[in-house]
Short mmCIF file of N, CA and C in Angstrom, two decimals:
data_model
loop_
_atom_site.label_atom_id
_atom_site.label_comp_id
_atom_site.label_asym_id
_atom_site.label_seq_id
_atom_site.Cartn_x
_atom_site.Cartn_y
_atom_site.Cartn_z
N UNK A 1 -2.26 30.44 57.07
CA UNK A 1 -3.52 30.81 56.45
C UNK A 1 -4.45 29.60 56.43
N UNK A 2 -5.72 29.86 56.51
CA UNK A 2 -6.71 28.79 56.42
C UNK A 2 -7.90 29.29 55.61
N UNK A 3 -8.68 28.37 55.15
CA UNK A 3 -9.89 28.70 54.41
C UNK A 3 -11.06 27.98 55.09
N UNK A 4 -12.30 28.29 54.72
CA UNK A 4 -13.45 27.59 55.28
C UNK A 4 -13.79 26.30 54.52
N UNK A 5 -12.88 25.83 53.67
CA UNK A 5 -13.15 24.65 52.86
C UNK A 5 -12.48 23.42 53.45
N UNK A 6 -13.14 22.28 53.26
CA UNK A 6 -12.63 21.04 53.83
C UNK A 6 -12.71 19.92 52.80
N UNK A 7 -11.80 18.98 52.93
CA UNK A 7 -11.79 17.75 52.15
C UNK A 7 -12.09 16.62 53.12
N UNK A 8 -13.20 15.94 52.92
CA UNK A 8 -13.60 14.83 53.79
C UNK A 8 -13.36 13.55 53.01
N UNK A 9 -12.71 12.59 53.66
CA UNK A 9 -12.43 11.32 52.99
C UNK A 9 -13.10 10.17 53.72
N UNK A 10 -13.58 9.23 52.92
CA UNK A 10 -14.13 7.99 53.44
C UNK A 10 -13.88 6.91 52.40
N UNK A 11 -14.14 5.67 52.77
CA UNK A 11 -14.03 4.55 51.83
C UNK A 11 -15.32 3.75 51.86
N UNK A 12 -15.60 3.06 50.76
CA UNK A 12 -16.76 2.18 50.66
C UNK A 12 -16.32 0.86 50.03
N UNK A 13 -17.06 -0.19 50.34
CA UNK A 13 -16.72 -1.51 49.82
C UNK A 13 -17.14 -1.74 48.38
N UNK A 14 -18.13 -0.99 47.90
CA UNK A 14 -18.58 -1.17 46.52
C UNK A 14 -18.75 0.18 45.84
N UNK A 15 -18.71 0.14 44.51
CA UNK A 15 -18.90 1.36 43.73
C UNK A 15 -20.33 1.88 43.90
N UNK A 16 -21.29 0.99 44.01
CA UNK A 16 -22.69 1.38 44.21
C UNK A 16 -22.84 2.16 45.51
N UNK A 17 -22.25 1.66 46.59
CA UNK A 17 -22.32 2.37 47.88
C UNK A 17 -21.66 3.74 47.77
N UNK A 18 -20.49 3.79 47.13
CA UNK A 18 -19.77 5.06 46.97
C UNK A 18 -20.60 6.06 46.18
N UNK A 19 -21.19 5.61 45.09
CA UNK A 19 -22.00 6.50 44.27
C UNK A 19 -23.25 6.97 45.01
N UNK A 20 -23.87 6.09 45.76
CA UNK A 20 -25.07 6.48 46.52
C UNK A 20 -24.76 7.59 47.52
N UNK A 21 -23.67 7.44 48.27
CA UNK A 21 -23.29 8.46 49.24
C UNK A 21 -22.92 9.75 48.52
N UNK A 22 -22.13 9.66 47.45
CA UNK A 22 -21.71 10.85 46.70
C UNK A 22 -22.90 11.60 46.13
N UNK A 23 -23.81 10.89 45.49
CA UNK A 23 -24.98 11.54 44.90
C UNK A 23 -25.85 12.21 45.96
N UNK A 24 -26.02 11.55 47.10
CA UNK A 24 -26.82 12.13 48.18
C UNK A 24 -26.18 13.43 48.68
N UNK A 25 -24.87 13.41 48.89
CA UNK A 25 -24.18 14.61 49.38
C UNK A 25 -24.30 15.77 48.40
N UNK A 26 -24.12 15.49 47.11
CA UNK A 26 -24.19 16.55 46.10
C UNK A 26 -25.63 17.02 45.91
N UNK A 27 -26.57 16.10 45.83
CA UNK A 27 -27.98 16.46 45.61
C UNK A 27 -28.53 17.30 46.76
N UNK A 28 -28.03 17.06 47.97
CA UNK A 28 -28.51 17.80 49.14
C UNK A 28 -27.62 18.99 49.50
N UNK A 29 -26.76 19.38 48.57
CA UNK A 29 -25.89 20.55 48.72
C UNK A 29 -25.05 20.48 49.99
N UNK A 30 -24.61 19.29 50.34
CA UNK A 30 -23.67 19.13 51.44
C UNK A 30 -22.24 19.06 50.91
N UNK A 31 -22.10 18.79 49.62
CA UNK A 31 -20.79 18.74 48.97
C UNK A 31 -20.92 19.34 47.57
N UNK A 32 -19.89 20.06 47.16
CA UNK A 32 -19.88 20.62 45.81
C UNK A 32 -19.47 19.56 44.80
N UNK A 33 -18.62 18.64 45.22
CA UNK A 33 -18.09 17.62 44.33
C UNK A 33 -17.59 16.46 45.18
N UNK A 34 -17.73 15.25 44.64
CA UNK A 34 -17.16 14.07 45.28
C UNK A 34 -16.42 13.27 44.21
N UNK A 35 -15.14 13.07 44.43
CA UNK A 35 -14.37 12.19 43.55
C UNK A 35 -14.41 10.79 44.13
N UNK A 36 -14.59 9.80 43.26
CA UNK A 36 -14.56 8.40 43.67
C UNK A 36 -13.35 7.75 43.00
N UNK A 37 -12.40 7.34 43.82
CA UNK A 37 -11.20 6.69 43.31
C UNK A 37 -11.38 5.18 43.42
N UNK A 38 -11.26 4.47 42.31
CA UNK A 38 -11.49 3.02 42.34
C UNK A 38 -10.26 2.25 42.82
N UNK A 39 -10.51 1.06 43.27
CA UNK A 39 -9.47 0.08 43.55
C UNK A 39 -8.39 0.58 44.51
N UNK A 40 -8.82 1.03 45.68
CA UNK A 40 -7.90 1.37 46.75
C UNK A 40 -7.72 0.10 47.58
N UNK A 41 -6.49 -0.32 47.75
CA UNK A 41 -6.21 -1.52 48.55
C UNK A 41 -6.06 -1.10 50.01
N UNK A 42 -6.85 -1.69 50.89
CA UNK A 42 -6.80 -1.36 52.32
C UNK A 42 -6.40 -2.58 53.12
N UNK A 43 -5.42 -2.40 53.98
CA UNK A 43 -4.99 -3.44 54.91
C UNK A 43 -5.11 -2.84 56.30
N UNK A 44 -5.88 -3.52 57.16
CA UNK A 44 -6.19 -2.96 58.47
C UNK A 44 -6.54 -4.07 59.44
N UNK A 45 -6.61 -3.73 60.71
CA UNK A 45 -7.00 -4.70 61.73
C UNK A 45 -8.48 -4.47 62.03
N UNK A 46 -9.27 -5.54 61.95
CA UNK A 46 -10.69 -5.49 62.30
C UNK A 46 -11.01 -6.69 63.16
N UNK A 47 -11.52 -6.44 64.35
CA UNK A 47 -11.88 -7.47 65.31
C UNK A 47 -10.72 -8.43 65.55
N UNK A 48 -9.52 -7.86 65.70
CA UNK A 48 -8.34 -8.63 66.05
C UNK A 48 -7.65 -9.35 64.90
N UNK A 49 -8.16 -9.22 63.70
CA UNK A 49 -7.60 -9.91 62.54
C UNK A 49 -7.10 -8.90 61.50
N UNK A 50 -5.98 -9.21 60.87
CA UNK A 50 -5.53 -8.40 59.76
C UNK A 50 -6.41 -8.70 58.56
N UNK A 51 -6.98 -7.65 57.99
CA UNK A 51 -7.93 -7.77 56.90
C UNK A 51 -7.40 -7.00 55.69
N UNK A 52 -7.70 -7.51 54.51
CA UNK A 52 -7.30 -6.86 53.27
C UNK A 52 -8.51 -6.80 52.35
N UNK A 53 -8.83 -5.58 51.89
CA UNK A 53 -9.99 -5.38 51.04
C UNK A 53 -9.67 -4.41 49.92
N UNK A 54 -10.40 -4.54 48.83
CA UNK A 54 -10.38 -3.54 47.78
C UNK A 54 -11.57 -2.62 48.04
N UNK A 55 -11.31 -1.31 48.07
CA UNK A 55 -12.36 -0.35 48.39
C UNK A 55 -12.36 0.80 47.38
N UNK A 56 -13.34 1.67 47.53
CA UNK A 56 -13.46 2.89 46.74
C UNK A 56 -13.28 4.07 47.69
N UNK A 57 -12.42 4.99 47.33
CA UNK A 57 -12.12 6.16 48.16
C UNK A 57 -12.94 7.35 47.69
N UNK A 58 -13.66 7.98 48.61
CA UNK A 58 -14.42 9.19 48.31
C UNK A 58 -13.65 10.39 48.83
N UNK A 59 -13.50 11.40 47.97
CA UNK A 59 -12.89 12.67 48.34
C UNK A 59 -13.97 13.74 48.18
N UNK A 60 -14.48 14.21 49.30
CA UNK A 60 -15.66 15.06 49.36
C UNK A 60 -15.23 16.51 49.60
N UNK A 61 -15.60 17.41 48.68
CA UNK A 61 -15.26 18.83 48.81
C UNK A 61 -16.45 19.58 49.38
N UNK A 62 -16.21 20.24 50.53
CA UNK A 62 -17.32 20.89 51.21
C UNK A 62 -16.85 22.14 51.96
N UNK A 63 -17.77 22.76 52.66
CA UNK A 63 -17.52 23.96 53.46
C UNK A 63 -17.57 23.57 54.94
N UNK A 64 -16.78 24.24 55.74
CA UNK A 64 -16.71 23.93 57.17
C UNK A 64 -18.09 23.95 57.83
N UNK A 65 -18.98 24.83 57.38
CA UNK A 65 -20.32 24.92 57.98
C UNK A 65 -21.18 23.69 57.70
N UNK A 66 -20.77 22.87 56.74
CA UNK A 66 -21.54 21.68 56.37
C UNK A 66 -20.95 20.38 56.92
N UNK A 67 -19.85 20.48 57.66
CA UNK A 67 -19.15 19.27 58.13
C UNK A 67 -20.04 18.33 58.94
N UNK A 68 -20.77 18.87 59.88
CA UNK A 68 -21.63 18.01 60.72
C UNK A 68 -22.66 17.28 59.87
N UNK A 69 -23.26 17.97 58.91
CA UNK A 69 -24.25 17.34 58.03
C UNK A 69 -23.59 16.26 57.17
N UNK A 70 -22.40 16.53 56.65
CA UNK A 70 -21.69 15.55 55.83
C UNK A 70 -21.39 14.30 56.66
N UNK A 71 -20.86 14.49 57.86
CA UNK A 71 -20.52 13.34 58.70
C UNK A 71 -21.77 12.55 59.11
N UNK A 72 -22.85 13.25 59.40
CA UNK A 72 -24.10 12.57 59.76
C UNK A 72 -24.61 11.75 58.58
N UNK A 73 -24.53 12.30 57.38
CA UNK A 73 -24.97 11.58 56.19
C UNK A 73 -24.13 10.33 55.96
N UNK A 74 -22.83 10.47 56.10
CA UNK A 74 -21.95 9.30 55.93
C UNK A 74 -22.33 8.22 56.94
N UNK A 75 -22.47 8.60 58.20
CA UNK A 75 -22.85 7.61 59.24
C UNK A 75 -24.20 6.95 58.93
N UNK A 76 -25.14 7.73 58.45
CA UNK A 76 -26.49 7.21 58.19
C UNK A 76 -26.53 6.28 56.99
N UNK A 77 -25.80 6.61 55.92
CA UNK A 77 -25.89 5.85 54.68
C UNK A 77 -24.83 4.76 54.55
N UNK A 78 -23.79 4.82 55.35
CA UNK A 78 -22.66 3.91 55.19
C UNK A 78 -22.96 2.54 55.78
N UNK A 79 -22.60 1.47 55.06
CA UNK A 79 -22.86 0.13 55.58
C UNK A 79 -21.84 -0.35 56.62
N UNK A 80 -20.69 0.29 56.73
CA UNK A 80 -19.67 -0.16 57.69
C UNK A 80 -20.10 0.19 59.12
N UNK A 81 -19.71 -0.67 60.07
CA UNK A 81 -19.95 -0.37 61.49
C UNK A 81 -19.17 0.87 61.92
N UNK A 82 -17.94 0.99 61.41
CA UNK A 82 -17.08 2.13 61.74
C UNK A 82 -16.52 2.70 60.44
N UNK A 83 -17.28 3.59 59.78
CA UNK A 83 -16.78 4.16 58.53
C UNK A 83 -15.62 5.12 58.78
N UNK A 84 -14.69 5.11 57.86
CA UNK A 84 -13.61 6.10 57.90
C UNK A 84 -14.21 7.48 57.61
N UNK A 85 -13.89 8.43 58.47
CA UNK A 85 -14.21 9.83 58.19
C UNK A 85 -13.01 10.64 58.64
N UNK A 86 -12.32 11.20 57.66
CA UNK A 86 -11.17 12.06 57.95
C UNK A 86 -11.43 13.41 57.30
N UNK A 87 -11.14 14.46 58.03
CA UNK A 87 -11.37 15.81 57.53
C UNK A 87 -10.02 16.51 57.42
N UNK A 88 -9.75 17.04 56.24
CA UNK A 88 -8.52 17.77 55.99
C UNK A 88 -8.86 19.24 55.80
N UNK A 89 -8.20 20.09 56.55
CA UNK A 89 -8.38 21.53 56.42
C UNK A 89 -7.62 22.01 55.19
N UNK A 90 -8.30 22.75 54.34
CA UNK A 90 -7.68 23.30 53.13
C UNK A 90 -7.10 24.67 53.49
N UNK A 91 -5.78 24.79 53.43
CA UNK A 91 -5.16 26.05 53.85
C UNK A 91 -4.98 27.03 52.70
N UNK A 92 -5.00 26.54 51.45
CA UNK A 92 -4.86 27.43 50.30
C UNK A 92 -5.35 26.70 49.07
N UNK A 93 -5.60 27.46 47.99
CA UNK A 93 -6.04 26.85 46.75
C UNK A 93 -6.51 27.91 45.77
N UNK A 94 -7.11 27.45 44.72
CA UNK A 94 -7.59 28.32 43.65
C UNK A 94 -8.81 29.12 44.11
N UNK A 95 -8.71 30.44 44.04
CA UNK A 95 -9.83 31.30 44.42
C UNK A 95 -11.03 31.03 43.52
N UNK A 96 -10.78 30.80 42.23
CA UNK A 96 -11.87 30.49 41.31
C UNK A 96 -12.59 29.21 41.71
N UNK A 97 -11.83 28.21 42.12
CA UNK A 97 -12.44 26.94 42.55
C UNK A 97 -13.25 27.15 43.82
N UNK A 98 -12.71 27.91 44.77
CA UNK A 98 -13.45 28.19 46.01
C UNK A 98 -14.73 28.97 45.72
N UNK A 99 -14.67 29.91 44.78
CA UNK A 99 -15.88 30.65 44.39
C UNK A 99 -16.93 29.70 43.82
N UNK A 100 -16.48 28.72 43.02
CA UNK A 100 -17.40 27.73 42.46
C UNK A 100 -18.04 26.90 43.57
N UNK A 101 -17.25 26.48 44.55
CA UNK A 101 -17.81 25.73 45.69
C UNK A 101 -18.89 26.55 46.37
N UNK A 102 -18.59 27.82 46.64
CA UNK A 102 -19.58 28.69 47.29
C UNK A 102 -20.86 28.80 46.46
N UNK A 103 -20.69 28.96 45.17
CA UNK A 103 -21.84 29.07 44.26
C UNK A 103 -22.70 27.81 44.28
N UNK A 104 -22.08 26.66 44.23
CA UNK A 104 -22.80 25.39 44.20
C UNK A 104 -23.51 25.11 45.52
N UNK A 105 -22.87 25.45 46.63
CA UNK A 105 -23.42 25.10 47.94
C UNK A 105 -24.41 26.14 48.49
N UNK A 106 -24.56 27.27 47.81
CA UNK A 106 -25.51 28.28 48.26
C UNK A 106 -26.77 28.28 47.43
#
């Protein structure tokens, strides 16, 4: 089973950046809700070097029809050269919650 709902994840280097992206997505009805998780420790390779940073994780709740707009907004507003954008397909969940998403995004 699948649904038309998606969870989009990205990270930001500061809380201000995370809030700016989240507010823009919600204000423009591209996301029903964005959770910002503080203090995510990221270890990754960037330009050949192992890098370690503290970041903020955004969990963006949206509809499949809005994915392109959400990704374009992240690319446009994000300060990273290569922002993380991962999309998770929601296969099941609360019908009441999905109804709320539909209500907010329409």
